[in-house]
Coordinates of C-alpha atoms and ligand atoms in Angstrom, one line a residue:
X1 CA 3.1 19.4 -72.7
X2 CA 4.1 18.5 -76.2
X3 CA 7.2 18.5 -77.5
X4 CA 9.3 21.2 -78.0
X5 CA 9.4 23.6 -81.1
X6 CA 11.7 24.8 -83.5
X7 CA 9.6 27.8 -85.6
X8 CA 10.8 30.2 -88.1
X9 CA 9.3 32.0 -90.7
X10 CA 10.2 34.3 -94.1
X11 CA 8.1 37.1 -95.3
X12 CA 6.9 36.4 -98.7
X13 CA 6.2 39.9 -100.0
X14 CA 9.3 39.1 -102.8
X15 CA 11.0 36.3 -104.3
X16 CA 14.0 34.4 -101.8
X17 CA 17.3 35.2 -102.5
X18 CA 20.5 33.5 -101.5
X19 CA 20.6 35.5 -98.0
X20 CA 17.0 34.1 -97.2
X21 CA 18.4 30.9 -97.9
X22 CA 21.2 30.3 -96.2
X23 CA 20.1 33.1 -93.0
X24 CA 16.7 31.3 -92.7
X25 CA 15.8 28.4 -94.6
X26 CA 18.6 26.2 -94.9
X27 CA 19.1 26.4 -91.6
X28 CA 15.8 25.1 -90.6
X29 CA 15.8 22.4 -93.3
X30 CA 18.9 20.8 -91.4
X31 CA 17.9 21.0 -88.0
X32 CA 14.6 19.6 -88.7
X33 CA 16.8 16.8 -90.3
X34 CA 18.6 16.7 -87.0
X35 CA 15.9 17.2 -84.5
X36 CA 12.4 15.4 -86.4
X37 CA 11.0 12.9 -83.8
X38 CA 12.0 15.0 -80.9
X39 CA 11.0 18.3 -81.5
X40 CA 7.9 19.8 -83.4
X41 CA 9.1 21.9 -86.1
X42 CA 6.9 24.8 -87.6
X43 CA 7.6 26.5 -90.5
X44 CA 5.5 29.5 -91.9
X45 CA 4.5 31.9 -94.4
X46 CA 4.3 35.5 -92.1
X47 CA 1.8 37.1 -94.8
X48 CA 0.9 40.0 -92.4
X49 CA 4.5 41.2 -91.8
X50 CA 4.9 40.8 -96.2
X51 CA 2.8 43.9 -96.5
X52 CA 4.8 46.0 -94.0
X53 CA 7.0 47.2 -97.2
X54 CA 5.6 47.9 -100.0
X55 CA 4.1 45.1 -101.9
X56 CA 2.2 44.5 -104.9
X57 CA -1.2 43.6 -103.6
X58 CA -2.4 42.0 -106.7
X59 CA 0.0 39.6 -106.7
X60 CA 1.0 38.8 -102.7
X61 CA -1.4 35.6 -102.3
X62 CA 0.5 34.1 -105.7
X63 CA 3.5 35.1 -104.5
X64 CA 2.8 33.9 -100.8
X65 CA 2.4 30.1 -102.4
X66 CA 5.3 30.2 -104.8
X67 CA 7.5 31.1 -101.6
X68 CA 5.9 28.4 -99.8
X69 CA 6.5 25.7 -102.3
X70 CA 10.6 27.1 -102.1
X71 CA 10.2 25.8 -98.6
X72 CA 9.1 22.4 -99.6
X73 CA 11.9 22.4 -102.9
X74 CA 14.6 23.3 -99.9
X75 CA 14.0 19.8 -98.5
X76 CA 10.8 20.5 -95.8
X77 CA 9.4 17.3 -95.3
X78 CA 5.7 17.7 -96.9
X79 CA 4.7 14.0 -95.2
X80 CA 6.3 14.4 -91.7
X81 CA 3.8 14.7 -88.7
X82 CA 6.3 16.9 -86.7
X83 CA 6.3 19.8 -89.4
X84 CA 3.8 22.2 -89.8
X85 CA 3.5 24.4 -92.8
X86 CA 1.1 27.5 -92.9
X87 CA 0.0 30.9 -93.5
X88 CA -0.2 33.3 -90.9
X89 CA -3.2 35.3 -91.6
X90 CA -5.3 31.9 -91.7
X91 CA -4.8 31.7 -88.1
X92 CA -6.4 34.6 -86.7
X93 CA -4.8 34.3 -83.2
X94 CA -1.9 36.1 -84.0
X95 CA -3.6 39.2 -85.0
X96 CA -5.5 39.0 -81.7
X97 CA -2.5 38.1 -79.0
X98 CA -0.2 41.2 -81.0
X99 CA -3.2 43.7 -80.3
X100 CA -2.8 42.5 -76.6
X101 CA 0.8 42.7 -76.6
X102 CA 0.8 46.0 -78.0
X103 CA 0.1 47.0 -74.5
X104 CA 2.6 45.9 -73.2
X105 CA 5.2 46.9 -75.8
X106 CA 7.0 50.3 -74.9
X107 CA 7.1 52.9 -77.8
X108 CA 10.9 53.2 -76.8
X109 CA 12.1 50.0 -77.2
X110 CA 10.2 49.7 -80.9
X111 CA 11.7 52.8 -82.1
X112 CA 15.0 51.4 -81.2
X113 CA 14.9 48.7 -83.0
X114 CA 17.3 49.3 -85.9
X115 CA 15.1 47.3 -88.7
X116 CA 12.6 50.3 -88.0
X117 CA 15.5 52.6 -88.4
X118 CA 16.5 51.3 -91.8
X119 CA 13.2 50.4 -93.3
X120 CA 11.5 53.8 -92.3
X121 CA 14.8 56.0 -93.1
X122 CA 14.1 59.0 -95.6
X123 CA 10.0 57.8 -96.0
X124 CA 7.5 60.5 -95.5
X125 CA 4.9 57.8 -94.5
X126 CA 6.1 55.5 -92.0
X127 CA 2.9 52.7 -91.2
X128 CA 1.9 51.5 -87.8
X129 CA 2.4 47.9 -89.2
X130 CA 6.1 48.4 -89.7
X131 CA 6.2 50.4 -86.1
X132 CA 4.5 47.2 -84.8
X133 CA 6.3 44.4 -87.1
X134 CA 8.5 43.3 -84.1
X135 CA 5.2 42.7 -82.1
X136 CA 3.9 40.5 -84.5
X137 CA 6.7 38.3 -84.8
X138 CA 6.6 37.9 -80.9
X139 CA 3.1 36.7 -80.9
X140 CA 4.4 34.7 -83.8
X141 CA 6.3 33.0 -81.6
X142 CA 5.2 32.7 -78.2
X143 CA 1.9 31.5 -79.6
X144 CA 3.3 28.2 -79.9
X145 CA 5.3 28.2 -77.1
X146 CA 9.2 28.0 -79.5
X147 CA 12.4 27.5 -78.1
X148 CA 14.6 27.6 -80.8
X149 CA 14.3 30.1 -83.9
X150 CA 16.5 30.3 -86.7
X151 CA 17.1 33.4 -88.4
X152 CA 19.7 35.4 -89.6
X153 CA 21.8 38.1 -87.6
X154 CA 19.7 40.8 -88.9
X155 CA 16.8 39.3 -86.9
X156 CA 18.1 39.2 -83.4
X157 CA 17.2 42.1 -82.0
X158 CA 13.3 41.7 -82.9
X159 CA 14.7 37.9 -80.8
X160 CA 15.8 39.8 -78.0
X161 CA 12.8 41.8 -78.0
X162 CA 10.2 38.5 -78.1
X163 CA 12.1 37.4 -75.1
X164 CA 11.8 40.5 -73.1
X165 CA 8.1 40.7 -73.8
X166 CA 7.7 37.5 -72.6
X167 CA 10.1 38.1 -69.8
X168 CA 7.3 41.0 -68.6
X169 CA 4.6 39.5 -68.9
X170 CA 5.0 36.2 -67.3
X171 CA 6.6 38.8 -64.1
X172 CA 3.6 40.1 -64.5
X173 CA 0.9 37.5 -65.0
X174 CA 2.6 34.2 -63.9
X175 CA 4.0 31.6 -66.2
X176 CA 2.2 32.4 -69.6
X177 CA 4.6 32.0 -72.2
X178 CA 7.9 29.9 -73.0
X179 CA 10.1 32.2 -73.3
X180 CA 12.6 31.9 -76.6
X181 CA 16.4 30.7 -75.8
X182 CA 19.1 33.6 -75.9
X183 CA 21.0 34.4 -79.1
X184 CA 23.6 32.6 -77.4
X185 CA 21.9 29.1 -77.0
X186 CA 20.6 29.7 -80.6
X187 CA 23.7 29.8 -82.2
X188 CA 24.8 26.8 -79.8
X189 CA 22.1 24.8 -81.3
X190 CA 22.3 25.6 -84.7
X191 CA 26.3 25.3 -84.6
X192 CA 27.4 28.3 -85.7
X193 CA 29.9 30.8 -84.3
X194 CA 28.2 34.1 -85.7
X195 CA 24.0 34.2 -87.8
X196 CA 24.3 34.6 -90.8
X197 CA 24.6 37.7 -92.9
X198 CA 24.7 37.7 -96.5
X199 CA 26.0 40.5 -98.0
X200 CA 25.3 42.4 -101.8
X201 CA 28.3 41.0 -104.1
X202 CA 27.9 44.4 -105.3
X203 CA 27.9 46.4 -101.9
X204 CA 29.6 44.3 -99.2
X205 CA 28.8 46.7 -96.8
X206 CA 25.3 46.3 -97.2
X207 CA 22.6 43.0 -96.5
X208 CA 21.6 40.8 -99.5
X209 CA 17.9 41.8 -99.2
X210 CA 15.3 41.4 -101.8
X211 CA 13.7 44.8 -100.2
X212 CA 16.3 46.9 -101.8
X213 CA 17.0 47.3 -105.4
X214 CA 20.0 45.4 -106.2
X215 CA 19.9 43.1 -108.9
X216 CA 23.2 42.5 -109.8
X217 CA 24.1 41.8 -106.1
X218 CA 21.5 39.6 -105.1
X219 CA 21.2 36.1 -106.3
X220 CA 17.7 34.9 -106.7
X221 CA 16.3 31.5 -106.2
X222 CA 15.0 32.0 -109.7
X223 CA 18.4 33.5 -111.4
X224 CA 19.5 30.8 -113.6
X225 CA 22.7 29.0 -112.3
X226 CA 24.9 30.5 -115.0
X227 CA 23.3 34.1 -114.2
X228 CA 24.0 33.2 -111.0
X229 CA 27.6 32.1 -111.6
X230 CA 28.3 35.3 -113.1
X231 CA 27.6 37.0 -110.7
X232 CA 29.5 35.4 -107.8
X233 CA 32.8 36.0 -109.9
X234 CA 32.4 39.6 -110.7
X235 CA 32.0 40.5 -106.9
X236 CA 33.3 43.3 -105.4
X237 CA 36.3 42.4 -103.1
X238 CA 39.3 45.0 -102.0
X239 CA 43.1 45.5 -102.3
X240 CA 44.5 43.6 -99.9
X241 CA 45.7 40.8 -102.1
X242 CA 45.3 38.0 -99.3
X243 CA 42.1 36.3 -97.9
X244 CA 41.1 37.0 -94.3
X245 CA 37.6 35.9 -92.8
X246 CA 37.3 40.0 -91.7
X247 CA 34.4 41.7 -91.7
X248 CA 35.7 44.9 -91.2
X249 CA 38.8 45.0 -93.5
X250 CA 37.5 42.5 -96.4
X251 CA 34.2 42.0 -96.1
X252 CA 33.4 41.2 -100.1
X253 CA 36.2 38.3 -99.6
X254 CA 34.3 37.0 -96.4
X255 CA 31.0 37.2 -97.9
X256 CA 32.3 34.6 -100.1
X257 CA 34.0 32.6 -97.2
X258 CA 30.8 32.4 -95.3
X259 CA 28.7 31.6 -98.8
X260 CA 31.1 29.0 -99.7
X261 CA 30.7 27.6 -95.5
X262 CA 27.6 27.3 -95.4
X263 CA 26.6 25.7 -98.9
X264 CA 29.2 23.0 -98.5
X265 CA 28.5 22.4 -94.8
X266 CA 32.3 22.5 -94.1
X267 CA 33.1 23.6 -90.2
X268 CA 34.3 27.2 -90.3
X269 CA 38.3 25.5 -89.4
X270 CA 37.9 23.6 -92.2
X271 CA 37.3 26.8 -94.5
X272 CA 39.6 28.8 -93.0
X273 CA 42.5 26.0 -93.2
X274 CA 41.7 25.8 -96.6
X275 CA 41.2 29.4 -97.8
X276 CA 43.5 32.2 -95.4
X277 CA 46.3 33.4 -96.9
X278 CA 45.9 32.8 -100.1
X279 CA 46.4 34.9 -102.7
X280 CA 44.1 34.5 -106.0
X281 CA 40.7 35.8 -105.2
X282 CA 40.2 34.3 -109.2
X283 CA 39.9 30.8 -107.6
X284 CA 37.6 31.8 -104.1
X285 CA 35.0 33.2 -106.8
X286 CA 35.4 30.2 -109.0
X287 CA 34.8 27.4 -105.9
X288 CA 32.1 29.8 -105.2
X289 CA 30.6 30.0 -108.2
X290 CA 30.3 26.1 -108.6
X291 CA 28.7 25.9 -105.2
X292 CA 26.4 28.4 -105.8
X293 CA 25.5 26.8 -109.5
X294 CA 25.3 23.3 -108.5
X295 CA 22.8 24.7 -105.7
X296 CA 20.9 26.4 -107.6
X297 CA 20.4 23.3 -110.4
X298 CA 18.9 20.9 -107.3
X299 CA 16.8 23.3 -106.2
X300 CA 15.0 24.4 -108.8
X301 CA 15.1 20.9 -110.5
X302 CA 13.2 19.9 -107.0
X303 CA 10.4 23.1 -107.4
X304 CA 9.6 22.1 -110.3
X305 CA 8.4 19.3 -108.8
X306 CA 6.2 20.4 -105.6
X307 CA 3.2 19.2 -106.2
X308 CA 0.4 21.7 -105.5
X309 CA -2.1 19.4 -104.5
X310 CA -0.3 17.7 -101.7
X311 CA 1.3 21.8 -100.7
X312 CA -2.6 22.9 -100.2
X313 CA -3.5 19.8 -98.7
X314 CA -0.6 20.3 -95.9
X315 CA -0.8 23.8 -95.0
X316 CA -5.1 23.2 -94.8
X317 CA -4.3 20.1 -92.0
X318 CA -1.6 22.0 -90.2
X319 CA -3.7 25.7 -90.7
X320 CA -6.1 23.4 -88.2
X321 CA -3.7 22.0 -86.0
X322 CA -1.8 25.1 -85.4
X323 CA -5.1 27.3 -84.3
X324 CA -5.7 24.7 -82.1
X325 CA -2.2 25.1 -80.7
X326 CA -2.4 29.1 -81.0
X327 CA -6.0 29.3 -79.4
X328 CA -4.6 27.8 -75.8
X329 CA -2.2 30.3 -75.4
X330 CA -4.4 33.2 -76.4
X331 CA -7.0 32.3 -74.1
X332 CA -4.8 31.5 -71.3
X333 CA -3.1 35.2 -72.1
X334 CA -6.9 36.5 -72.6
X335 CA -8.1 35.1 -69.1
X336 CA -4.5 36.8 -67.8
X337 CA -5.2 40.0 -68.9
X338 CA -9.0 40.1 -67.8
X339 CA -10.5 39.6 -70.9
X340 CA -11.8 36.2 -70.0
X341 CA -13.2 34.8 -66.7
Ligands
ADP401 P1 14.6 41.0 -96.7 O1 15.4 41.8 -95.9 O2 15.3 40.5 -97.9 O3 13.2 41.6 -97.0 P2 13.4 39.3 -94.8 O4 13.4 40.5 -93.8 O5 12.1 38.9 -95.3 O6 14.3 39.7 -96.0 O7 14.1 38.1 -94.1 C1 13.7 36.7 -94.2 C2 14.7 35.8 -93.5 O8 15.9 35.8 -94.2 C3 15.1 36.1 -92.1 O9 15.4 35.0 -91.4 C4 16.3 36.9 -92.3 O10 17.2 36.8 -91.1 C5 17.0 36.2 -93.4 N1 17.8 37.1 -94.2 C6 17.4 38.1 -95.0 N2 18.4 38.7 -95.6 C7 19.5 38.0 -95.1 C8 20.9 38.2 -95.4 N3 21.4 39.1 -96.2 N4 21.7 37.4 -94.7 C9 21.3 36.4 -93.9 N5 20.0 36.2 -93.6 C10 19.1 37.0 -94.2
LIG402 N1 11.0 38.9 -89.3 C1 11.2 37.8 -90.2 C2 11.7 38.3 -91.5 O1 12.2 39.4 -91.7 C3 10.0 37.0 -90.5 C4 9.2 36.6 -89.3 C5 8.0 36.9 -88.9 C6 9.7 35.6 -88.4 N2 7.6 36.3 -87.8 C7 8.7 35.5 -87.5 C8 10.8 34.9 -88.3 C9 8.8 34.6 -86.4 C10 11.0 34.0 -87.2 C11 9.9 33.8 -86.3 O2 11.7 37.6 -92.5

C-alpha cells in the first residue's frame, strides 16, 4: 500500500471566488503543508462535473488552466513528489468506474441530494450529468483510494453519499474500496468546529457561489483588492447592534467572523474573545477588509508568476501517475463486478 491520500478538487466551469478559497483550497494548501512526506496529496481540476451548469464551451479548457494555475498561486507545491495535479477527463477511469457505479447508485438517494434540489429548481431541462454529478465525485474519490477530503459544508452530503456507495459495495463485493473518513473525522483533521460556508455579503442567507449571479456579493480571485475592500464594508449585516457568531440571528456579521477566522488562521476562541460583544460593525468590516486586501495582493502577485511551462509539465507527469493509480482500482472493481476474469 502507498501512503495515504488527502484529494480534493474544484470545478473550474467559472472563475474562484473567496468561498472556493477558503471552503476548498486554502484548506488543502495547509494540510498538505502539515501532512507532505506522510500522506500523498492530490489535487484536481473535475472538468467533467464543470459542464454540469451551464458553461461556456468555447472557453472551459482556457478557463480549466487559469483555475489550475490559482491552485499553484494558493501555495500548491508544483516540485513536491507527494502532490499530484491533474485534469479529470485526461484520466479516462473515472468516466468508466461512475458508469459502473451508476448501478449501484439508487435514483432515491440522488434526488435527495439537496445540490440537485437547488441547481435543477425552476429549469425545464434538468441533465442526467447533474442527476449523476454526485456519482462522479465518488469515483473521483474512491479511485485513489482518499481518506481525507476537504471541502466546504455545501459538499457533505455528496461525502456522505461516496461513503455509502462504497459502504455497498465492498458488502457486496469484499474489500474494494477505502472508504472516505466521516464528516466528523474530517473536520477533526482539518481543525475546524463547523466546514466552511461562505456567504453573499449581499444575501447572507445565501452561499457565495460563482454559479449564481451575484456580483456585488462575491469576491473574486480576480477583483482588485480595493474592489474587493469595498465590498467587504458595504455588507449587509442586521439590527442587532452587537456581534454574535449566529448563524441564524446574524448571519451577515458571522460571515465576516468566519472570513476574518479563517484568513488570519486565529483559533475560533481567539476570534470570538476578540470580537463578541462589541458594538461597531464599522471596525469588523474594516479588519475584514484589510485581510481580505492584503490576501488578495499575495495572491495575485504570486499568479502572475506561475510559470506555464513547469504547470503543463506537472499535470502531464502526474496525468501518468494518477491513471496508473486509477486503473488498479477499476480493474479490481471491473473483475468484481464480472466484467473481467
Ligand atoms: P460554486 O457553488 O461556486 O459553483 P463549486 O460547487 O464549484 O462552487 O465548489 C467548489 C469548492 O468550493 C467546493 O469545495 C465547495 O465546497 C467550495 N465552496 C463553494 N462555495 C462555497 C462557499 N460559499 N463557502 C464555502 N465553500 C464553498
Ligand atoms: N463537487 C465539488 C465542487 O462542487 C467538486 C468535486 C468533484 C470534488 N469531484 C470531487 C471535490 C472530489 C472533492 C472530491 O466543486
Amino acid at each position: 500500500m502507498g501512503k495515504p491520500v488527502i484529494l480534493t478538487g474544484l470545478r473550474t466551469n467559472a472563475e474562484y471566488h473567496l468561498g472556493n478559497y477558503l471552503g476548498g483550497i486554502l484548506p488543502m494548501v495547509r494540510m498538505q503543508q502539515e501532512h507532505a512526506g506522510v500522506y500523498q496529496v492530490n489535487m484536481f481540476a473535475p472538468d467533467l462535473h464543470s459542464f454540469t451548469t451551464e458553461v461556456d464551451h468555447d472557453t472551459l479548457y482556457t478557463q480549466t488552466m487559469k483555475n489550475i494555475a490559482v491552485f499553484v498561486a494558493a501555495g500548491m507545491p508544483i516540485d513536491s513528489q507527494d502532490f499530484y495535479l491533474y485534469r479529470q477527463s485526461f484520466i479516462p477511469a473515472h468516466s468508466e468506474l461512475t458508469v459502473i457505479l451508476n448501478n449501484f447508485a439508487y435514483f432515491g438517494e440522488l434526488s435527495r441530494m439537496t445540490q440537485f434540489k437547488d441547481k435543477s429548481e425552476g429549469k425545464s431541462n434538468v441533465t442526467a450529468g447533474l442527476f449523476d454529478y454526485p456519482v462522479l465525485m465518488a469515483a473521483d474519490i474512491l479511485l485513489y483510494g482518499a481518506s481525507y477530503i476537504p471541502v466546504g459544508d455545501d459538499q457533505k452530503q455528496h461525502l456522505e453519499l461516496t461513503r455509502d456507495l462504497a459502504i455497498r459495495l465492498n458488502n457486496k463485493f469484499g474489500d474494494i474500496f477505502i472508504v472516505p473518513k466521516d464528516w466528523k473525522h474530517q473536520l477533526q483533521f482539518s481543525k475546524r468546529l463547523e466546514g466552511a460556508r461562505i456567504r453573499s455579503l449581499r444575501n447572507p442567507s445565501q452561499k457565495m457561489s460563482k454559479s449564481v449571479s451575484d456580483p456585488t456579493g462575491t469576491i473574486l480571485l480576480t477583483d482588485t483588492p480595493e474592489a474587493a475592500a469595498k465590498k467587504v464594508k458595504s455588507a449587509e449585516t442586521d439590527s442587532v447592534g452587537k456581534i454574535n457568531w449566529d448563524w441564524n440571528n446574524q448571519p451577515g456579521i458571522t460571515n465576516l467572523l468566519q472570513i476574518y477566522e479563517l484568513l488570519t488562521s486565529n483559533s475560533h476562541k481567539e476570534v470570538l474573545a476578540e470580537w463578541t460583544g462589541r458594538e461597531l460593525y464599522g471596525d469588523l468590516k474594516v479588519a475584514v477588509a484589510e485581510q481580505v486586501s492584503a490576501f488578495l495582493s499575495e495572491f495575485q502577485s504570486n499568479l502572475s508568476k506561475v510559470d506555464k511551462n513547469s504547470l503543463q509539465k506537472k499535470l502531464e507527469a502526474s496525468e501518468l501517475e494518477m491513471a496508473n493509480q486509477a486503473n488498479i482500482t477499476l480493474a479490481k472493481v471491473q473483475k468484481a463486478v464480472g466484467l473481467r476474469p
